[in-house]
Structure formats: C-alpha cells, structure tokens
Short mmCIF file of C-alpha atoms in Angstrom, two decimals:
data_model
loop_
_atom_site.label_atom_id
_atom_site.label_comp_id
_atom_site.label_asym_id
_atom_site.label_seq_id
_atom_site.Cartn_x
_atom_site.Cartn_y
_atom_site.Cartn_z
CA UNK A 1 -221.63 38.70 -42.42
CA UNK A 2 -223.33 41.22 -40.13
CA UNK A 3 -225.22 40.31 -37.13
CA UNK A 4 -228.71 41.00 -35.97
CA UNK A 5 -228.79 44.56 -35.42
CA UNK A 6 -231.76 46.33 -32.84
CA UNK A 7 -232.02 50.39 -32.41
CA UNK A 8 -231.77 52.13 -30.59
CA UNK A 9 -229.42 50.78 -28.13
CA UNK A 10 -231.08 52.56 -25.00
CA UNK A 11 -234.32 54.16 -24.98
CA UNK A 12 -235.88 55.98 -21.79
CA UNK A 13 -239.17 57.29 -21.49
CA UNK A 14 -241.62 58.75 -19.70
CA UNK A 15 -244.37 56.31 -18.06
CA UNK A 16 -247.64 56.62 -20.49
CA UNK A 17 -245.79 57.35 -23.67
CA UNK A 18 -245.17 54.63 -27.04
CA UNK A 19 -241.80 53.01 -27.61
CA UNK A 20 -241.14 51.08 -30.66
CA UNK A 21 -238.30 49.16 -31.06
CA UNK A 22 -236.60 47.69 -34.38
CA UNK A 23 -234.75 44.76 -34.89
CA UNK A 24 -232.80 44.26 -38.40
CA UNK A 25 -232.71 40.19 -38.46
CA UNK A 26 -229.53 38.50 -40.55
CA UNK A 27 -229.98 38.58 -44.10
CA UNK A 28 -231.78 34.85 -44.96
CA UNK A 29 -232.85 33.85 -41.69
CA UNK A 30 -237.08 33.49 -41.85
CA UNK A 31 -237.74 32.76 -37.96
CA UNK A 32 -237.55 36.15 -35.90
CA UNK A 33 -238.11 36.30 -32.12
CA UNK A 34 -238.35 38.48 -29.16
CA UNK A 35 -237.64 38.08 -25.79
CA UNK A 36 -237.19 40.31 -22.73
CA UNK A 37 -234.61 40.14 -20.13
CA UNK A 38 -235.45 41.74 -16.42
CA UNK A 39 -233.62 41.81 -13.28
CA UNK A 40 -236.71 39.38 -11.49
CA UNK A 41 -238.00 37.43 -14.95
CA UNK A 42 -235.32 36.00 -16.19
CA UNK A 43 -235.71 35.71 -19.49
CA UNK A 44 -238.78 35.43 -20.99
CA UNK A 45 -240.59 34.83 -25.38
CA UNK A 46 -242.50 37.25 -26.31
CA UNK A 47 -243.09 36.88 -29.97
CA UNK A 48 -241.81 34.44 -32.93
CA UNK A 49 -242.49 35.31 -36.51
CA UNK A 50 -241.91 32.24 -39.31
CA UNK A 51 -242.00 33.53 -42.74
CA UNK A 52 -246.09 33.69 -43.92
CA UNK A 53 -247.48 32.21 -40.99
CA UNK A 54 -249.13 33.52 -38.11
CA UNK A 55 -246.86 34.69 -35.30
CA UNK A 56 -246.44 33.14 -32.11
CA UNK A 57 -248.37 36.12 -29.41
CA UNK A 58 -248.43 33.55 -26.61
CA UNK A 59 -245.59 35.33 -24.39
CA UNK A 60 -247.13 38.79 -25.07
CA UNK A 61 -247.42 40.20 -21.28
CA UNK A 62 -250.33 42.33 -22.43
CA UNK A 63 -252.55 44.21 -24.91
CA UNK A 64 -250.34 47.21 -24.64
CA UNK A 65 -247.85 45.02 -26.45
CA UNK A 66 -247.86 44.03 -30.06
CA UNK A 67 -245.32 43.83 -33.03
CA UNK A 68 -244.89 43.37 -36.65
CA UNK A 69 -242.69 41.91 -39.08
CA UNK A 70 -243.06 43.52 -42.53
CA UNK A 71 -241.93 42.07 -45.85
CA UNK A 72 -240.51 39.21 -43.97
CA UNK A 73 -237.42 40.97 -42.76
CA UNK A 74 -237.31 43.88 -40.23
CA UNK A 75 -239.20 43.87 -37.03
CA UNK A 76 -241.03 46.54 -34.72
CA UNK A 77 -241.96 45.75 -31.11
CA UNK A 78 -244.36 48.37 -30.02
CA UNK A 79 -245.24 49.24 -26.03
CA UNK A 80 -247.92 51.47 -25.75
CA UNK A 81 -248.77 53.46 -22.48
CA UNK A 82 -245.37 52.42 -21.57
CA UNK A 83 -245.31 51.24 -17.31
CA UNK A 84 -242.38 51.46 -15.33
CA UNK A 85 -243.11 47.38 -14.96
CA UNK A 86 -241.60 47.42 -18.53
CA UNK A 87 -238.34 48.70 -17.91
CA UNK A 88 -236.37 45.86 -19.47
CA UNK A 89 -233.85 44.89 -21.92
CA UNK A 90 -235.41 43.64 -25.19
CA UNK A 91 -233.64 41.30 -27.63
CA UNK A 92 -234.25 40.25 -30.88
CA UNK A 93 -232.94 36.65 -32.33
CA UNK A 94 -233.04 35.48 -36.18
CA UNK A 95 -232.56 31.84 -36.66
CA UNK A 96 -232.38 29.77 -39.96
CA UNK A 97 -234.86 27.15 -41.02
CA UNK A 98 -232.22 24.57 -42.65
CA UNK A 99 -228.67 24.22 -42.56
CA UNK A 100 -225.89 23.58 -40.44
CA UNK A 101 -227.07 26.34 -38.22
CA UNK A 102 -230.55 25.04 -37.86
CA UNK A 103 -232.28 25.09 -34.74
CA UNK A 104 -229.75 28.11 -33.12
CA UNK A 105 -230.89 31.90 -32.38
CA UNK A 106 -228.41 34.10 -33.40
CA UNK A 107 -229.42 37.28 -30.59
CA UNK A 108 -228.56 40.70 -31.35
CA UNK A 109 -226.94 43.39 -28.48
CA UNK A 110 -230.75 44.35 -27.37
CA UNK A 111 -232.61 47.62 -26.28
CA UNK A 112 -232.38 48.95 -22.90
CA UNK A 113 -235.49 50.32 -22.17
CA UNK A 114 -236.22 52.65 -19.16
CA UNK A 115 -239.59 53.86 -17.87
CA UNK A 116 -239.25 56.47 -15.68
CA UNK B 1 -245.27 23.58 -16.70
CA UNK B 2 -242.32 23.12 -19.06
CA UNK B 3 -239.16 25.34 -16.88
CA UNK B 4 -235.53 24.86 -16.48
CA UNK B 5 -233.66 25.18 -13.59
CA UNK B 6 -230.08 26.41 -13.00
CA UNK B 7 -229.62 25.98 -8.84
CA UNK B 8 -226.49 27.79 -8.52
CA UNK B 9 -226.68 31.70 -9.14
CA UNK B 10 -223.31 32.25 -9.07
CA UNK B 11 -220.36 29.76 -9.46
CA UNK B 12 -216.59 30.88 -8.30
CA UNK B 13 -213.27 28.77 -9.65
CA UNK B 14 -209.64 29.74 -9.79
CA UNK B 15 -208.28 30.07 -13.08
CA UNK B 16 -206.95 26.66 -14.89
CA UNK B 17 -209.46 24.50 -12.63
CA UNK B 18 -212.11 22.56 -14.25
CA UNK B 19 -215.55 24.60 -14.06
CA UNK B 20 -219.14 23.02 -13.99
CA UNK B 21 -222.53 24.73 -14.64
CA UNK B 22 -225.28 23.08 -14.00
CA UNK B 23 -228.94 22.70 -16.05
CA UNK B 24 -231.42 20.62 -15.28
CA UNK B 25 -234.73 21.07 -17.07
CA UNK B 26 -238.41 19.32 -17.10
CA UNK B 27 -239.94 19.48 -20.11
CA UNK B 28 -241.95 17.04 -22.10
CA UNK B 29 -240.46 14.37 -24.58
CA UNK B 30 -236.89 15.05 -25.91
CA UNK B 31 -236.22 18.72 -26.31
CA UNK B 32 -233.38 20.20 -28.01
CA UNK B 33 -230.88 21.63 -25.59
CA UNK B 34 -228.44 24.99 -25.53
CA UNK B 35 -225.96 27.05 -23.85
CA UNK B 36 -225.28 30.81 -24.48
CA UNK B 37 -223.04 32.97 -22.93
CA UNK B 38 -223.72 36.92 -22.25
CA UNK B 39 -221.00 39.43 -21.47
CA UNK B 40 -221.47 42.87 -20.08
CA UNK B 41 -223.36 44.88 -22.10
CA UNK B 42 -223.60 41.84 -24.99
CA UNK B 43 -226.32 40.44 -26.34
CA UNK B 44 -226.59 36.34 -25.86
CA UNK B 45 -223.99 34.35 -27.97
CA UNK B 46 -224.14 31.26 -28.38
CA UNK B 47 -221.89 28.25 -27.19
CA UNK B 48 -223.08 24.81 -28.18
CA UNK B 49 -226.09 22.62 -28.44
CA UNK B 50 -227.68 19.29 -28.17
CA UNK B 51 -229.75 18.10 -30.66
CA UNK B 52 -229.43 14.11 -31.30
CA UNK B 53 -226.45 11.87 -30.99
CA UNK B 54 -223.36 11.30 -28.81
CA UNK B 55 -224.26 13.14 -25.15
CA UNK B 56 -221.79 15.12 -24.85
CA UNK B 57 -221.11 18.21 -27.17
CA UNK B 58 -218.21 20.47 -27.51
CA UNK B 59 -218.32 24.26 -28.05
CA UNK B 60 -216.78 27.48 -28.48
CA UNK B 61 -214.33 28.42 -26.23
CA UNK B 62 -213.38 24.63 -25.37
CA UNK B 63 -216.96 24.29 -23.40
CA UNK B 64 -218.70 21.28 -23.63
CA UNK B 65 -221.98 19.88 -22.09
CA UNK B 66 -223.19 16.58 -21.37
CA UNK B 67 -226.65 15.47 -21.86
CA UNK B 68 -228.17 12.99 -19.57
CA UNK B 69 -231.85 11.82 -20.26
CA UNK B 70 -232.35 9.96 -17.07
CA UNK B 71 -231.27 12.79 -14.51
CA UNK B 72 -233.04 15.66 -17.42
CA UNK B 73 -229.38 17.34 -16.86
CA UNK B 74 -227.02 19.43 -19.30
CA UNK B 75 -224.26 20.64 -17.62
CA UNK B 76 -222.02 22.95 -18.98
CA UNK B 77 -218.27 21.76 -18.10
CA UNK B 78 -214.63 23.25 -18.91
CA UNK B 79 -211.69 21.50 -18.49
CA UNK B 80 -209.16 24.65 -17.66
CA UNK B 81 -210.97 27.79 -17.07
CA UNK B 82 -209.74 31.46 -18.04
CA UNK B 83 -210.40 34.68 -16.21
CA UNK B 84 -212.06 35.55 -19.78
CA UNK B 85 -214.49 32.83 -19.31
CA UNK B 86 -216.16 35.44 -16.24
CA UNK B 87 -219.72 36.23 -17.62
CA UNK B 88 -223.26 34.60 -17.34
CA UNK B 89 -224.36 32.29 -18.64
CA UNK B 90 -228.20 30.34 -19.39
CA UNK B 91 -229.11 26.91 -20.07
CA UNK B 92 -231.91 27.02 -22.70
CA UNK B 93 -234.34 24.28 -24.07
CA UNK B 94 -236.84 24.23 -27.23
CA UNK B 95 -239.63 21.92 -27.03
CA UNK B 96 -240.18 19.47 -29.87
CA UNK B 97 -243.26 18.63 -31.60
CA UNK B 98 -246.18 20.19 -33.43
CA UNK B 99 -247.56 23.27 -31.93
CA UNK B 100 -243.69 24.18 -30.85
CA UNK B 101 -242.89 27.23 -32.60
CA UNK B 102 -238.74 27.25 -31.99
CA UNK B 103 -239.53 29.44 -28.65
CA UNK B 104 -236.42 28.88 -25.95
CA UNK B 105 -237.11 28.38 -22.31
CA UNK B 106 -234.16 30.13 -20.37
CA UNK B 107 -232.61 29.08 -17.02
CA UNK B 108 -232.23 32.14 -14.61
CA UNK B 109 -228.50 32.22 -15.40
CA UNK B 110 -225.27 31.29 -13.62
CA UNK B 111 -222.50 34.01 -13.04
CA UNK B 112 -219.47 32.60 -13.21
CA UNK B 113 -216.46 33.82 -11.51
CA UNK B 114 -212.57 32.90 -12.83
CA UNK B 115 -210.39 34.27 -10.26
CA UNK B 116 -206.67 34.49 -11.23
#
C-alpha cells in the first residue's frame, strides 16, 4: 500500500513569511508524528498526535510553531515568521496502535525547508 | 536527561567484512529499541527492533542488533557487508511507561562506508 506521503518536497522562503507543510499519514495508522532533521540537531520530536487525545507539543521549539491533525488523518505543520534557524528537513511518521507492526514509525521522504 | 549516543560518526569497512554500529543509550527502565536506515535524499526506513525477548534481532537487509541491558548497548552488526549497505544510519529508543507518548529519541547517526 502507499507510504506516508509529505508536500511539497522542497519549500524555500523568505525569512518572516508562513510555511505550512502537509503530511498524508498511511491509511489506518492513528499515531502521527513530526520530527525535524538539521545539520547540528540531529534529530529531534516535535509533535505526536494519537487519535482523540491531546497532542504531544513538548518538542515544539517555539510559539511560532504549531500544527494540526484534522479528521484524524492528514496533518499541517505550520512555521510562522519563518527564521533562517528553521531551515531544516521536516518528516512526518504514521505508526499503528496494534498489530504486528506495533510500536514502528513508518517515516515519509520529508520537506526540505529553506529560509533564506 | 533520557539521550542516546552513537560515538562513531562515521564507520569505513571493505565490502564482505563484518560491519558494527554502535548504540548505546541511557534512558530510564526498559525502553523499546530501533534501527533505521536513511539513504540520500530518503526519508528514514526502518531496519529492525527490540522490543522483549531473545537479545538479539534480525532485520532487513541481513542486519541484526544485539541488545545488552547491563552495558545499555544495541549495536547494529552485519555479517558480510555490501557497497549498497553505504548510507546513515540512527539508533533510536522509545521510552516506556505512562506519560510516554511513542516519541523516538535519535542517535546523531553513523555514516557508514562499504568500500569495494
């Protein structure tokens, strides 16, 4: 079946400008996530959604940061007043609650965002 | 803090000699443990993972790991490796226990090198 899917692919913007970024999540999988990969962080959680229940915010880096997870499927990642700080690559994961499968993040190709 | 540790930024080995990455990771009680693999360009896949049982695990590719509580190790091991098997790759652990949402805690990633 298809794979968690995230548009766009690359995004580059201009410092002080909104970016939103979507991530499609495989079909059936209730736990979403979102973590960001830069050159000196490593990577690092940002986000976790679970079905009804309050998200996860603890690895937001700031206020500028938030996202949503609507009807229990697709997710947005919004940066406002995008900083150059942010220039990262953001990936999205989808994991199942039960199964054989349980417990792994299935991680989808990721944006490449630039701040210029 | 809960972190994981991956000494060895890069790790070089001829092709068809055993290869060893190395995880080690402090984190409270027994955590579930993983390793993914990211090509160029790629979003994280993922290779195997310890959750209970025998200590060591076989993956994709014919990777396995081998968990060892005492030294709070995982070490990703291959018998033979292939030039193919050139990529990075992260050691990753999820806490257990209530208030644990799922969230992974990356390594800062090995590259490893298969020279022919």
């Amino acid at each position: 079946g298809a794979g968690v899917s995230q548009s766009p692919s690359n995004k580059v913007t201009e410092k002080g400008k909104d970016v939103e970024l979507r991530c499609d999540p495989i079909s059936g999988h209730t736990a979403l996530y979102w973590y960001r990969q830069s050159l000196g962080q490593g990577l690092e959680f940002l986000i976790y959604f679970q079905g009804n229940s309050a998200p996860d915010k603890s690895g937001l880096p700031s206020d500028r940061f938030s996202a949503e997870r609507t009807g229990g499927s697709v997710s947005t990642l919004t940066i406002q007043r995008t900083q150059q700080e942010d220039s990262a690559v953001y990936l999205c994961a989808s994991s199942p609650v039960s199964g054989r499968s349980y417990n792994e993040q299935f991680f989808g190709p990721g944006t490449r965002l630039t701040v210029l | 803090a809960q972190s994981v540790a991956q000494p060895e930024d890069q790790v070089n080995v001829a092709e068809g000699n055993p290869l060893t990455v190395k995880c080690t990771y402090s984190v409270s009680g027994n955590p579930y443990l993983f390793w993914y693999v990211q090509y160029p360009n790629r979003g994280l896949q993922f290779l195997l993972k310890y959750i209970t049982g025998d200590n060591l695990v076989k993956g994709s590719y014919g990777f396995e790991a081998e968990f060892n509580k005492s030294q709070t190790s995982f070490h990703l091991k291959k018998p033979s490796a292939l030039v193919s098997d050139s990529a990075l790759y992260f050691c990753a652990v999820r806490p257990k226990g209530s208030g644990n949402t799922g969230k992974l805690i990356f390594g800062q990633g090995t590259t490893l090198q298969v020279k022919p």
